[in-house]
mmCIF file of C-alpha atoms and ligand atoms in Angstrom:
data_model
loop_
_atom_site.group_PDB
_atom_site.id
_atom_site.type_symbol
_atom_site.label_atom_id
_atom_site.label_comp_id
_atom_site.label_asym_id
_atom_site.label_seq_id
_atom_site.Cartn_x
_atom_site.Cartn_y
_atom_site.Cartn_z
ATOM 1 C CA MET A 9 0.000 0.000 0.000
ATOM 2 C CA ALA A 10 1.025 3.535 -0.698
ATOM 3 C CA GLY A 11 3.441 5.269 1.611
ATOM 4 C CA GLU A 12 4.411 5.126 5.259
ATOM 5 C CA ARG A 13 1.804 5.214 7.963
ATOM 6 C CA VAL A 14 1.672 8.653 9.560
ATOM 7 C CA ASN A 15 2.709 8.829 13.196
ATOM 8 C CA LEU A 16 -0.132 10.608 14.987
ATOM 9 C CA LEU A 17 1.854 11.192 18.167
ATOM 10 C CA GLY A 18 2.349 14.923 18.593
ATOM 11 C CA LEU A 19 0.308 16.055 15.594
ATOM 12 C CA PRO A 20 -1.239 19.361 16.690
ATOM 13 C CA ARG A 21 -5.015 19.319 16.802
ATOM 14 C CA ALA A 22 -5.537 21.271 13.567
ATOM 15 C CA GLU A 23 -3.260 18.898 11.667
ATOM 16 C CA LEU A 24 -4.915 15.821 13.138
ATOM 17 C CA GLU A 25 -8.317 17.173 12.139
ATOM 18 C CA ALA A 26 -7.043 17.775 8.629
ATOM 19 C CA PHE A 27 -5.569 14.290 8.551
ATOM 20 C CA VAL A 28 -8.767 12.463 9.530
ATOM 21 C CA ALA A 29 -10.740 14.617 7.087
ATOM 22 C CA THR A 30 -8.516 14.133 4.042
ATOM 23 C CA ARG A 31 -7.314 10.574 4.574
ATOM 24 C CA LEU A 32 -10.394 9.068 6.186
ATOM 25 C CA GLY A 33 -13.217 11.411 5.314
ATOM 26 C CA ALA A 34 -13.981 11.753 9.029
ATOM 27 C CA LYS A 35 -15.406 14.667 11.008
ATOM 28 C CA PRO A 36 -13.196 16.805 13.296
ATOM 29 C CA PHE A 37 -14.642 15.232 16.444
ATOM 30 C CA ARG A 38 -12.870 11.994 15.467
ATOM 31 C CA ALA A 39 -9.587 13.847 15.894
ATOM 32 C CA ARG A 40 -10.659 14.996 19.322
ATOM 33 C CA GLN A 41 -11.558 11.436 20.303
ATOM 34 C CA LEU A 42 -8.164 10.269 19.132
ATOM 35 C CA MET A 43 -6.381 12.927 21.168
ATOM 36 C CA LYS A 44 -8.202 11.885 24.303
ATOM 37 C CA TRP A 45 -7.123 8.315 23.761
ATOM 38 C CA ILE A 46 -3.526 9.150 22.986
ATOM 39 C CA TYR A 47 -2.823 11.722 25.704
ATOM 40 C CA ARG A 48 -5.389 11.269 28.416
ATOM 41 C CA ARG A 49 -5.515 7.496 28.356
ATOM 42 C CA GLY A 50 -2.058 6.842 27.004
ATOM 43 C CA ALA A 51 -3.222 4.521 24.230
ATOM 44 C CA ALA A 52 -0.763 3.542 21.505
ATOM 45 C CA ASP A 53 -2.951 0.949 19.860
ATOM 46 C CA PHE A 54 -6.047 1.752 17.791
ATOM 47 C CA SER A 55 -7.673 -1.543 18.744
ATOM 48 C CA ALA A 56 -7.906 -0.317 22.354
ATOM 49 C CA MET A 57 -9.999 2.701 21.328
ATOM 50 C CA THR A 58 -13.295 1.052 22.029
ATOM 51 C CA ASP A 59 -15.606 3.979 21.380
ATOM 52 C CA LEU A 60 -14.402 4.280 17.795
ATOM 53 C CA ALA A 61 -16.270 2.203 15.212
ATOM 54 C CA GLN A 62 -14.508 -0.991 14.247
ATOM 55 C CA ASP A 63 -14.357 0.115 10.620
ATOM 56 C CA PHE A 64 -12.801 3.432 11.479
ATOM 57 C CA ARG A 65 -10.198 1.723 13.643
ATOM 58 C CA SER A 66 -9.115 -0.652 10.922
ATOM 59 C CA GLN A 67 -9.013 2.145 8.360
ATOM 60 C CA LEU A 68 -6.878 4.114 10.780
ATOM 61 C CA SER A 69 -4.390 1.342 11.304
ATOM 62 C CA GLU A 70 -3.808 1.190 7.568
ATOM 63 C CA VAL A 71 -2.774 4.821 7.228
ATOM 64 C CA ALA A 72 -1.614 5.785 10.704
ATOM 65 C CA ARG A 73 0.284 4.581 13.724
ATOM 66 C CA ILE A 74 1.217 5.796 17.174
ATOM 67 C CA ALA A 75 4.936 5.197 17.507
ATOM 68 C CA VAL A 76 6.739 6.046 20.745
ATOM 69 C CA PRO A 77 10.476 6.000 21.415
ATOM 70 C CA GLU A 78 11.911 2.975 23.159
ATOM 71 C CA ILE A 79 13.146 3.141 26.744
ATOM 72 C CA VAL A 80 16.563 1.560 27.045
ATOM 73 C CA ALA A 81 17.247 2.253 30.692
ATOM 74 C CA GLN A 82 15.662 3.849 33.708
ATOM 75 C CA GLN A 83 17.331 5.038 36.876
ATOM 76 C CA VAL A 84 15.721 6.287 40.057
ATOM 77 C CA SER A 85 17.611 8.569 42.414
ATOM 78 C CA SER A 86 17.356 8.376 46.187
ATOM 79 C CA ASP A 87 15.583 11.768 46.039
ATOM 80 C CA GLY A 88 12.937 10.393 43.652
ATOM 81 C CA THR A 89 14.389 11.950 40.479
ATOM 82 C CA ARG A 90 14.031 9.573 37.543
ATOM 83 C CA LYS A 91 16.003 9.421 34.396
ATOM 84 C CA TRP A 92 15.135 7.540 31.245
ATOM 85 C CA MET A 93 17.500 6.827 28.411
ATOM 86 C CA LEU A 94 15.590 6.610 25.146
ATOM 87 C CA ARG A 95 16.875 5.006 22.007
ATOM 88 C CA MET A 96 16.692 7.219 18.942
ATOM 89 C CA ASP A 97 18.402 4.800 16.592
ATOM 90 C CA GLU A 98 21.018 2.106 16.788
ATOM 91 C CA VAL A 99 23.740 4.306 18.188
ATOM 92 C CA GLN A 100 22.078 7.422 19.541
ATOM 93 C CA GLY A 101 20.247 7.983 22.782
ATOM 94 C CA ILE A 102 18.723 10.920 24.567
ATOM 95 C CA GLU A 103 17.653 11.431 28.148
ATOM 96 C CA THR A 104 14.530 12.641 29.848
ATOM 97 C CA VAL A 105 14.438 13.463 33.561
ATOM 98 C CA TYR A 106 11.541 13.684 35.995
ATOM 99 C CA ILE A 107 12.031 15.749 39.123
ATOM 100 C CA PRO A 108 9.395 15.345 41.833
ATOM 101 C CA GLU A 109 8.855 18.052 44.420
ATOM 102 C CA PRO A 110 6.184 18.332 47.066
ATOM 103 C CA ASP A 111 4.081 20.737 45.032
ATOM 104 C CA ARG A 112 4.994 19.866 41.463
ATOM 105 C CA GLY A 113 6.531 17.349 39.102
ATOM 106 C CA THR A 114 8.848 18.706 36.426
ATOM 107 C CA LEU A 115 9.739 16.815 33.283
ATOM 108 C CA CYS A 116 12.963 17.896 31.617
ATOM 109 C CA ILE A 117 12.976 16.956 27.945
ATOM 110 C CA SER A 118 15.438 17.004 25.046
ATOM 111 C CA SER A 119 14.958 18.646 21.663
ATOM 112 C CA GLN A 120 17.978 17.380 19.715
ATOM 113 C CA VAL A 121 20.441 14.511 19.722
ATOM 114 C CA GLY A 122 23.570 16.392 20.734
ATOM 115 C CA CYS A 123 23.876 20.140 20.296
ATOM 116 C CA ALA A 124 25.701 22.528 17.971
ATOM 117 C CA MET A 125 25.914 25.526 20.324
ATOM 118 C CA ASP A 126 29.270 24.501 21.740
ATOM 119 C CA CYS A 127 28.955 26.096 25.188
ATOM 120 C CA SER A 128 32.294 25.506 26.857
ATOM 121 C CA PHE A 129 30.909 24.271 30.204
ATOM 122 C CA CYS A 130 28.285 21.829 28.881
ATOM 123 C CA SER A 131 28.960 18.166 28.286
ATOM 124 C CA THR A 132 26.354 17.818 25.542
ATOM 125 C CA ALA A 133 28.553 20.166 23.499
ATOM 126 C CA GLN A 134 31.364 17.619 23.568
ATOM 127 C CA GLN A 135 29.416 15.154 21.488
ATOM 128 C CA GLY A 136 28.536 17.711 18.845
ATOM 129 C CA PHE A 137 25.300 17.858 16.919
ATOM 130 C CA ASN A 138 23.723 14.736 15.534
ATOM 131 C CA ARG A 139 20.160 15.599 14.512
ATOM 132 C CA ASN A 140 16.900 17.289 15.431
ATOM 133 C CA LEU A 141 14.236 15.277 17.208
ATOM 134 C CA SER A 142 10.916 14.928 15.402
ATOM 135 C CA VAL A 143 7.685 16.203 16.917
ATOM 136 C CA ALA A 144 6.775 12.619 17.830
ATOM 137 C CA GLU A 145 10.128 12.090 19.535
ATOM 138 C CA ILE A 146 9.662 15.241 21.598
ATOM 139 C CA VAL A 147 6.050 14.561 22.579
ATOM 140 C CA GLY A 148 6.936 10.864 22.972
ATOM 141 C CA GLN A 149 9.177 11.738 25.941
ATOM 142 C CA VAL A 150 6.165 13.119 27.784
ATOM 143 C CA TRP A 151 3.936 10.239 26.683
ATOM 144 C CA LEU A 152 6.442 7.695 27.996
ATOM 145 C CA ALA A 153 7.142 9.497 31.251
ATOM 146 C CA HIS A 154 3.429 9.787 31.860
ATOM 147 C CA ARG A 155 2.975 6.077 31.290
ATOM 148 C CA GLU A 156 5.907 5.114 33.480
ATOM 149 C CA LEU A 157 4.868 7.417 36.309
ATOM 150 C CA THR A 158 1.271 6.257 36.186
ATOM 151 C CA GLU A 159 2.363 2.635 36.293
ATOM 152 C CA ALA A 160 4.804 3.240 39.111
ATOM 153 C CA HIS A 161 2.071 5.002 41.022
ATOM 154 C CA ALA A 162 -0.671 2.472 40.415
ATOM 155 C CA GLY A 163 1.440 -0.653 40.658
ATOM 156 C CA GLY A 164 3.552 0.638 43.530
ATOM 157 C CA ARG A 165 6.587 -0.536 41.596
ATOM 158 C CA ASP A 166 8.939 1.762 43.356
ATOM 159 C CA GLY A 167 6.870 4.823 44.042
ATOM 160 C CA ALA A 168 6.683 7.643 41.531
ATOM 161 C CA GLY A 169 6.932 10.389 44.118
ATOM 162 C CA GLY A 170 6.044 13.970 43.343
ATOM 163 C CA ALA A 171 2.839 15.881 43.174
ATOM 164 C CA PRO A 172 0.199 13.529 44.516
ATOM 165 C CA GLY A 173 -3.391 13.070 43.474
ATOM 166 C CA ARG A 174 -2.948 14.183 39.870
ATOM 167 C CA SER A 175 -5.021 12.521 37.246
ATOM 168 C CA GLY A 176 -5.900 12.980 33.601
ATOM 169 C CA ALA A 177 -3.549 13.600 30.747
ATOM 170 C CA ARG A 178 -0.504 14.736 32.595
ATOM 171 C CA GLY A 179 -0.525 12.504 35.685
ATOM 172 C CA ASN A 180 2.259 13.640 37.980
ATOM 173 C CA ILE A 181 3.746 15.941 35.390
ATOM 174 C CA THR A 182 2.807 19.525 36.220
ATOM 175 C CA ASN A 183 5.661 21.302 34.393
ATOM 176 C CA ILE A 184 7.628 20.637 31.229
ATOM 177 C CA VAL A 185 10.999 22.274 30.590
ATOM 178 C CA PHE A 186 13.167 22.118 27.475
ATOM 179 C CA MET A 187 16.382 21.793 29.447
ATOM 180 C CA GLY A 188 17.600 18.418 28.308
ATOM 181 C CA MET A 189 19.873 17.887 25.355
ATOM 182 C CA GLY A 190 19.854 20.327 22.489
ATOM 183 C CA GLU A 191 18.966 23.906 21.622
ATOM 184 C CA PRO A 192 15.171 23.982 21.234
ATOM 185 C CA LEU A 193 15.096 27.148 19.126
ATOM 186 C CA ALA A 194 17.467 25.507 16.635
ATOM 187 C CA ASN A 195 14.741 22.883 16.152
ATOM 188 C CA TYR A 196 11.970 25.460 16.013
ATOM 189 C CA ARG A 197 9.808 23.696 13.441
ATOM 190 C CA ASN A 198 9.394 20.593 15.604
ATOM 191 C CA VAL A 199 9.530 22.184 19.047
ATOM 192 C CA VAL A 200 6.657 24.608 18.447
ATOM 193 C CA PRO A 201 4.107 21.956 17.347
ATOM 194 C CA ALA A 202 5.178 19.809 20.319
ATOM 195 C CA MET A 203 4.522 22.747 22.658
ATOM 196 C CA ARG A 204 1.075 23.200 21.127
ATOM 197 C CA THR A 205 0.237 19.654 22.199
ATOM 198 C CA PHE A 206 1.544 20.337 25.711
ATOM 199 C CA LEU A 207 -0.753 23.365 25.959
ATOM 200 C CA ASP A 208 -3.829 21.906 24.216
ATOM 201 C CA ASP A 209 -6.615 20.929 26.613
ATOM 202 C CA LEU A 210 -6.990 17.679 24.687
ATOM 203 C CA GLY A 211 -3.231 17.218 24.842
ATOM 204 C CA TYR A 212 -1.376 17.640 28.143
ATOM 205 C CA ASP A 213 -3.452 20.635 29.120
ATOM 206 C CA LEU A 214 -0.637 22.617 30.761
ATOM 207 C CA SER A 215 -0.862 26.345 31.334
ATOM 208 C CA ARG A 216 1.620 28.515 29.456
ATOM 209 C CA ARG A 217 3.493 29.278 32.650
ATOM 210 C CA ARG A 218 4.204 25.594 33.129
ATOM 211 C CA VAL A 219 5.901 24.983 29.808
ATOM 212 C CA THR A 220 9.384 26.529 29.727
ATOM 213 C CA LEU A 221 11.645 26.838 26.732
ATOM 214 C CA SER A 222 15.289 27.385 27.616
ATOM 215 C CA THR A 223 17.576 28.871 24.984
ATOM 216 C CA SER A 224 21.213 29.843 24.681
ATOM 217 C CA GLY A 225 20.024 32.978 22.880
ATOM 218 C CA LEU A 226 18.879 32.534 19.278
ATOM 219 C CA VAL A 227 17.592 36.068 18.894
ATOM 220 C CA PRO A 228 15.626 35.849 15.599
ATOM 221 C CA GLN A 229 13.756 32.785 16.863
ATOM 222 C CA ILE A 230 12.860 34.574 20.123
ATOM 223 C CA TYR A 231 11.082 37.241 18.032
ATOM 224 C CA LYS A 232 9.371 34.549 15.997
ATOM 225 C CA LEU A 233 8.280 32.659 19.085
ATOM 226 C CA ALA A 234 6.819 35.852 20.532
ATOM 227 C CA GLU A 235 4.400 35.903 17.585
ATOM 228 C CA GLU A 236 3.552 32.240 17.492
ATOM 229 C CA CYS A 237 3.491 30.437 20.805
ATOM 230 C CA ASN A 238 2.891 31.486 24.339
ATOM 231 C CA VAL A 239 5.203 29.765 26.832
ATOM 232 C CA ALA A 240 7.608 30.739 29.612
ATOM 233 C CA LEU A 241 11.073 31.749 28.442
ATOM 234 C CA ALA A 242 14.378 30.902 30.116
ATOM 235 C CA VAL A 243 17.650 32.221 28.750
ATOM 236 C CA SER A 244 21.126 30.851 29.433
ATOM 237 C CA LEU A 245 22.971 34.063 30.220
ATOM 238 C CA HIS A 246 25.963 32.795 32.234
ATOM 239 C CA ALA A 247 28.009 35.996 31.921
ATOM 240 C CA PRO A 248 27.370 39.710 32.533
ATOM 241 C CA ASN A 249 29.526 41.044 29.665
ATOM 242 C CA ASP A 250 30.157 40.152 26.036
ATOM 243 C CA GLU A 251 33.809 39.338 26.460
ATOM 244 C CA LEU A 252 33.112 36.585 28.955
ATOM 245 C CA ARG A 253 29.895 35.392 27.306
ATOM 246 C CA ASN A 254 31.666 35.064 23.942
ATOM 247 C CA GLU A 255 33.878 32.516 25.616
ATOM 248 C CA LEU A 256 31.198 30.582 27.541
ATOM 249 C CA VAL A 257 28.267 30.759 25.108
ATOM 250 C CA PRO A 258 29.754 31.219 21.601
ATOM 251 C CA ILE A 259 26.412 32.121 19.971
ATOM 252 C CA ASN A 260 26.966 35.436 21.782
ATOM 253 C CA ARG A 261 29.444 36.418 19.058
ATOM 254 C CA LYS A 262 26.514 36.464 16.671
ATOM 255 C CA HIS A 263 23.861 37.803 19.039
ATOM 256 C CA PRO A 264 25.509 39.833 21.838
ATOM 257 C CA ILE A 265 23.945 40.500 25.224
ATOM 258 C CA GLY A 266 22.348 43.854 24.336
ATOM 259 C CA GLU A 267 20.546 42.368 21.362
ATOM 260 C CA LEU A 268 19.525 39.306 23.365
ATOM 261 C CA LEU A 269 18.067 41.319 26.237
ATOM 262 C CA THR A 270 16.117 43.559 23.848
ATOM 263 C CA ALA A 271 14.563 40.408 22.351
ATOM 264 C CA CYS A 272 13.697 39.148 25.846
ATOM 265 C CA TRP A 273 11.906 42.347 26.852
ATOM 266 C CA HIS A 274 10.042 42.315 23.550
ATOM 267 C CA TYR A 275 8.957 38.722 24.262
ATOM 268 C CA ILE A 276 7.559 39.651 27.663
ATOM 269 C CA ASP A 277 5.739 42.703 26.257
ATOM 270 C CA LYS A 278 4.279 40.811 23.373
ATOM 271 C CA GLN A 279 3.103 37.893 25.452
ATOM 272 C CA ASN A 280 2.029 39.850 28.447
ATOM 273 C CA GLY A 281 4.343 37.578 30.426
ATOM 274 C CA ARG A 282 5.664 38.043 33.911
ATOM 275 C CA SER A 283 9.386 37.615 33.572
ATOM 276 C CA VAL A 284 12.242 35.887 31.813
ATOM 277 C CA THR A 285 14.291 33.465 33.889
ATOM 278 C CA PHE A 286 18.001 33.925 33.289
ATOM 279 C CA GLU A 287 20.132 30.887 33.992
ATOM 280 C CA TYR A 288 23.612 31.513 35.314
ATOM 281 C CA VAL A 289 25.995 28.620 35.893
ATOM 282 C CA MET A 290 28.406 29.275 38.763
ATOM 283 C CA LEU A 291 31.974 28.601 37.607
ATOM 284 C CA ASP A 292 34.719 28.948 40.161
ATOM 285 C CA GLY A 293 36.924 31.978 39.466
ATOM 286 C CA VAL A 294 35.368 32.532 36.027
ATOM 287 C CA ASN A 295 32.017 34.332 36.351
ATOM 288 C CA ASP A 296 31.339 34.228 40.102
ATOM 289 C CA LYS A 297 33.057 37.365 41.428
ATOM 290 C CA PRO A 298 31.221 40.156 43.247
ATOM 291 C CA GLU A 299 31.980 42.459 40.321
ATOM 292 C CA HIS A 300 30.130 40.063 37.995
ATOM 293 C CA ALA A 301 27.105 40.171 40.288
ATOM 294 C CA ARG A 302 27.145 43.984 40.225
ATOM 295 C CA GLN A 303 27.416 44.034 36.421
ATOM 296 C CA LEU A 304 24.486 41.625 36.200
ATOM 297 C CA ALA A 305 22.428 43.769 38.519
ATOM 298 C CA ARG A 306 23.025 46.771 36.250
ATOM 299 C CA LEU A 307 21.793 44.765 33.258
ATOM 300 C CA LEU A 308 18.652 43.421 34.890
ATOM 301 C CA LYS A 309 17.540 45.917 37.520
ATOM 302 C CA GLY A 310 14.030 47.183 36.976
ATOM 303 C CA ARG A 311 13.420 44.616 34.231
ATOM 304 C CA PRO A 312 10.993 41.676 34.191
ATOM 305 C CA ALA A 313 13.802 39.273 35.058
ATOM 306 C CA LYS A 314 14.653 36.571 37.550
ATOM 307 C CA LEU A 315 18.015 34.954 37.937
ATOM 308 C CA ASN A 316 18.504 31.274 38.575
ATOM 309 C CA LEU A 317 22.006 30.465 39.795
ATOM 310 C CA ILE A 318 23.056 26.925 38.857
ATOM 311 C CA PRO A 319 25.953 25.312 40.727
ATOM 312 C CA PHE A 320 28.178 23.896 37.984
ATOM 313 C CA ASN A 321 27.961 20.132 37.577
ATOM 314 C CA THR A 322 31.273 18.656 36.700
ATOM 315 C CA PHE A 323 31.947 16.002 34.061
ATOM 316 C CA PRO A 324 35.028 14.171 32.773
ATOM 317 C CA GLY A 325 37.363 16.362 30.762
ATOM 318 C CA THR A 326 36.002 19.749 31.850
ATOM 319 C CA ARG A 327 38.383 22.517 32.830
ATOM 320 C CA TYR A 328 35.808 24.197 35.086
ATOM 321 C CA ARG A 329 35.039 23.767 38.777
ATOM 322 C CA ARG A 330 31.931 24.559 40.766
ATOM 323 C CA SER A 331 32.006 27.805 42.739
ATOM 324 C CA PRO A 332 32.214 27.273 46.498
ATOM 325 C CA ALA A 333 28.854 27.490 48.294
ATOM 326 C CA ALA A 334 29.904 30.701 50.062
ATOM 327 C CA ALA A 335 30.655 32.412 46.730
ATOM 328 C CA ILE A 336 27.250 31.396 45.358
ATOM 329 C CA LEU A 337 25.443 32.716 48.429
ATOM 330 C CA LYS A 338 27.356 35.980 48.297
ATOM 331 C CA PHE A 339 26.608 36.361 44.601
ATOM 332 C CA ARG A 340 22.904 35.866 45.262
ATOM 333 C CA ASP A 341 22.942 38.355 48.137
ATOM 334 C CA ILE A 342 24.595 41.069 46.040
ATOM 335 C CA LEU A 343 21.930 40.646 43.382
ATOM 336 C CA ASN A 344 19.118 40.687 45.918
ATOM 337 C CA ASP A 345 20.594 43.776 47.584
ATOM 338 C CA HIS A 346 20.530 45.494 44.189
ATOM 339 C CA GLY A 347 16.861 44.636 43.749
ATOM 340 C CA VAL A 348 17.272 41.690 41.369
ATOM 341 C CA ILE A 349 15.529 38.453 42.325
ATOM 342 C CA ALA A 350 18.006 35.591 42.372
ATOM 343 C CA THR A 351 17.543 32.014 43.540
ATOM 344 C CA ILE A 352 19.923 29.074 43.715
ATOM 345 C CA ARG A 353 18.907 25.968 41.833
ATOM 346 C CA ARG A 354 19.052 22.895 44.000
ATOM 347 C CA THR A 355 21.007 20.029 42.544
ATOM 348 C CA ARG A 356 18.791 16.988 42.128
ATOM 349 C CA GLY A 357 19.394 13.434 41.080
ATOM 350 C CA ASP A 358 23.169 13.720 41.198
ATOM 351 C CA ASP A 359 23.532 10.156 42.472
ATOM 352 C CA ILE A 360 22.232 8.963 39.099
ATOM 353 C CA ASP A 361 24.071 11.644 37.106
ATOM 354 C CA ALA A 362 20.848 13.450 36.325
ATOM 355 C CA ALA A 363 22.032 16.917 37.266
ATOM 356 C CA CYS A 364 22.011 20.052 35.142
ATOM 357 C CA GLY A 365 23.525 20.250 31.708
ATOM 358 C CA GLN A 366 25.681 17.169 31.654
ATOM 359 C CA LEU A 367 23.637 15.140 29.267
ATOM 360 C CA ALA A 368 25.468 13.113 26.712
ATOM 361 C CA GLY A 369 22.987 10.334 26.000
ATOM 362 C CA ARG A 370 24.763 8.163 23.559
ATOM 363 C CA VAL A 371 24.434 4.459 22.910
ATOM 364 C CA THR A 372 28.043 3.623 22.241
ATOM 365 C CA ASP A 373 28.444 -0.096 22.213
ATOM 366 C CA ARG A 374 26.636 -1.718 19.314
ATOM 367 C CA THR A 375 27.501 -5.185 20.566
ATOM 368 C CA LEU A 376 25.884 -4.567 23.888
ATOM 369 C CA VAL A 377 22.844 -3.089 22.186
ATOM 370 C CA ARG A 378 22.525 -6.179 20.035
ATOM 371 C CA LEU A 379 22.725 -8.347 23.088
ATOM 372 C CA GLY A 380 19.740 -6.496 24.431
ATOM 373 C CA THR A 381 21.766 -5.034 27.242
ATOM 374 C CA LYS A 382 22.044 -1.358 28.067
ATOM 375 C CA LEU A 383 23.840 1.699 27.012
ATOM 376 C CA THR A 384 26.783 3.656 28.001
ATOM 377 C CA PRO A 385 27.038 4.383 31.697
ATOM 378 C CA ALA A 386 24.595 7.104 32.476
ATOM 379 C CA PRO A 387 25.314 10.585 31.263
ATOM 380 C CA ARG A 388 23.424 13.466 32.692
ATOM 381 C CA VAL A 389 20.714 16.021 32.228
ATOM 382 C CA PRO A 390 19.515 19.269 33.692
ATOM 383 C CA VAL A 391 17.276 19.448 36.633
ATOM 384 C CA GLU A 392 15.118 21.680 38.863
ATOM 385 C CA ILE A 393 13.417 24.844 37.923
ATOM 386 C CA ARG A 394 12.050 27.331 40.306
HETATM 387 N N1 LIG B 423 20.166 24.687 24.980
HETATM 388 C C1 LIG B 423 19.322 25.156 26.037
HETATM 389 C C2 LIG B 423 19.016 24.075 27.070
HETATM 390 C C3 LIG B 423 20.277 23.661 27.759
HETATM 391 S S1 LIG B 423 20.316 22.814 29.283
HETATM 392 C C4 LIG B 423 19.962 26.334 26.716
HETATM 393 O O1 LIG B 423 21.128 26.613 26.448
HETATM 394 O O2 LIG B 423 19.305 27.014 27.505
HETATM 395 C C5 LIG B 423 19.661 23.788 30.533
HETATM 396 C C6 LIG B 423 20.657 24.612 31.352
HETATM 397 O O3 LIG B 423 21.735 23.861 31.911
HETATM 398 C C7 LIG B 423 21.267 25.701 30.524
HETATM 399 O O4 LIG B 423 21.158 26.925 31.189
HETATM 400 C C8 LIG B 423 22.691 25.257 30.442
HETATM 401 O O5 LIG B 423 23.531 26.336 30.188
HETATM 402 C C9 LIG B 423 22.900 24.637 31.789
HETATM 403 N N2 LIG B 423 24.105 23.803 31.872
HETATM 404 C C10 LIG B 423 24.797 23.236 30.860
HETATM 405 N N3 LIG B 423 25.848 22.553 31.316
HETATM 406 C C11 LIG B 423 25.864 22.681 32.657
HETATM 407 C C12 LIG B 423 26.691 22.170 33.686
HETATM 408 N N4 LIG B 423 27.724 21.372 33.432
HETATM 409 N N5 LIG B 423 26.373 22.494 34.963
HETATM 410 C C13 LIG B 423 25.310 23.255 35.235
HETATM 411 N N6 LIG B 423 24.483 23.753 34.303
HETATM 412 C C14 LIG B 423 24.750 23.472 33.021
#
């Protein structure tokens, strides 16, 4: 029969409606029924969709499928943080991390295999860029996490932890952040449709404040996003002046701080948002001096901005070290004294290497994969958002 079956996972509502109309001659409400099955009930098999006519179901299975990524490994931290390694193809993997807190459950997802931004303190950069994830691979991370967390909760496998008493499409997942592998704005065409499904009430039904896109600073795409999709914005600032940021976040050479901040304020204006969260990794002796804090305060004072200080997470081969706790506290206090809100991100899941920005999810050993065994020893991902 003609062509590949279309993967329905992650198709935004309008596209799914168009698909059932043109390929199956069905009314739009069929698309809505399908979405409920896929996201709310976690179905991946048309035969389970019992309120759809038998005929419609068999027609569907000829032209469509619901294909989710495969979980290769799962680890659970002593603090309840969970990390899944997902297979993208024979050699590549990505990671997704779930971080439970008393009042929320945050899922940290990836947008690319590898990354091309080349930030000097990030381990994903070391593996370079492999490819963009598809919409289905992005939404599939949420679909899988939801299934795993629901099962862990219901079956008492090992306790899912996190926000209790949640039901419906998102289960324990109350927040989604693009802080895993990759630069989401460099995969704009797949990330935006995925976000639409996160926000859709027939998708994961999250409010726009609970979906956060974190970027290293792709200025033109920030302007585009401001027109097209309403989500919370986080920006990896990491330095208070261009000289230092050029070194830490090389995209700064193309889009310097002044240009980046102008785009951020435009985004907030346009979206009627509250504030941009600026991420700032604390690197010992590099960007953590009191003078840096004062420079930052001058940049952000009086602006709709919050700073999130991230203690650096080390990884093999890095030349950086984490700032001492006292330096981080002092840095925060200087900012607060200058009227800029700054918080320190708690490190979570470090016993399973699931802490901020160290993700390098690669399946390296083909022999082991063939044997049905695991992956490389666990790389790491970002965590916590407040
Ligand atoms: N490409 C996106 C998402 C990256 S990961 C971005 O740049 O925003 C999320 C955060 O973790 C980013 O702020 C990133 O700079 C930070 N990060 C990267 N490596 C880190 C490390 N080793 N320790 C702590 N934070 C790190």
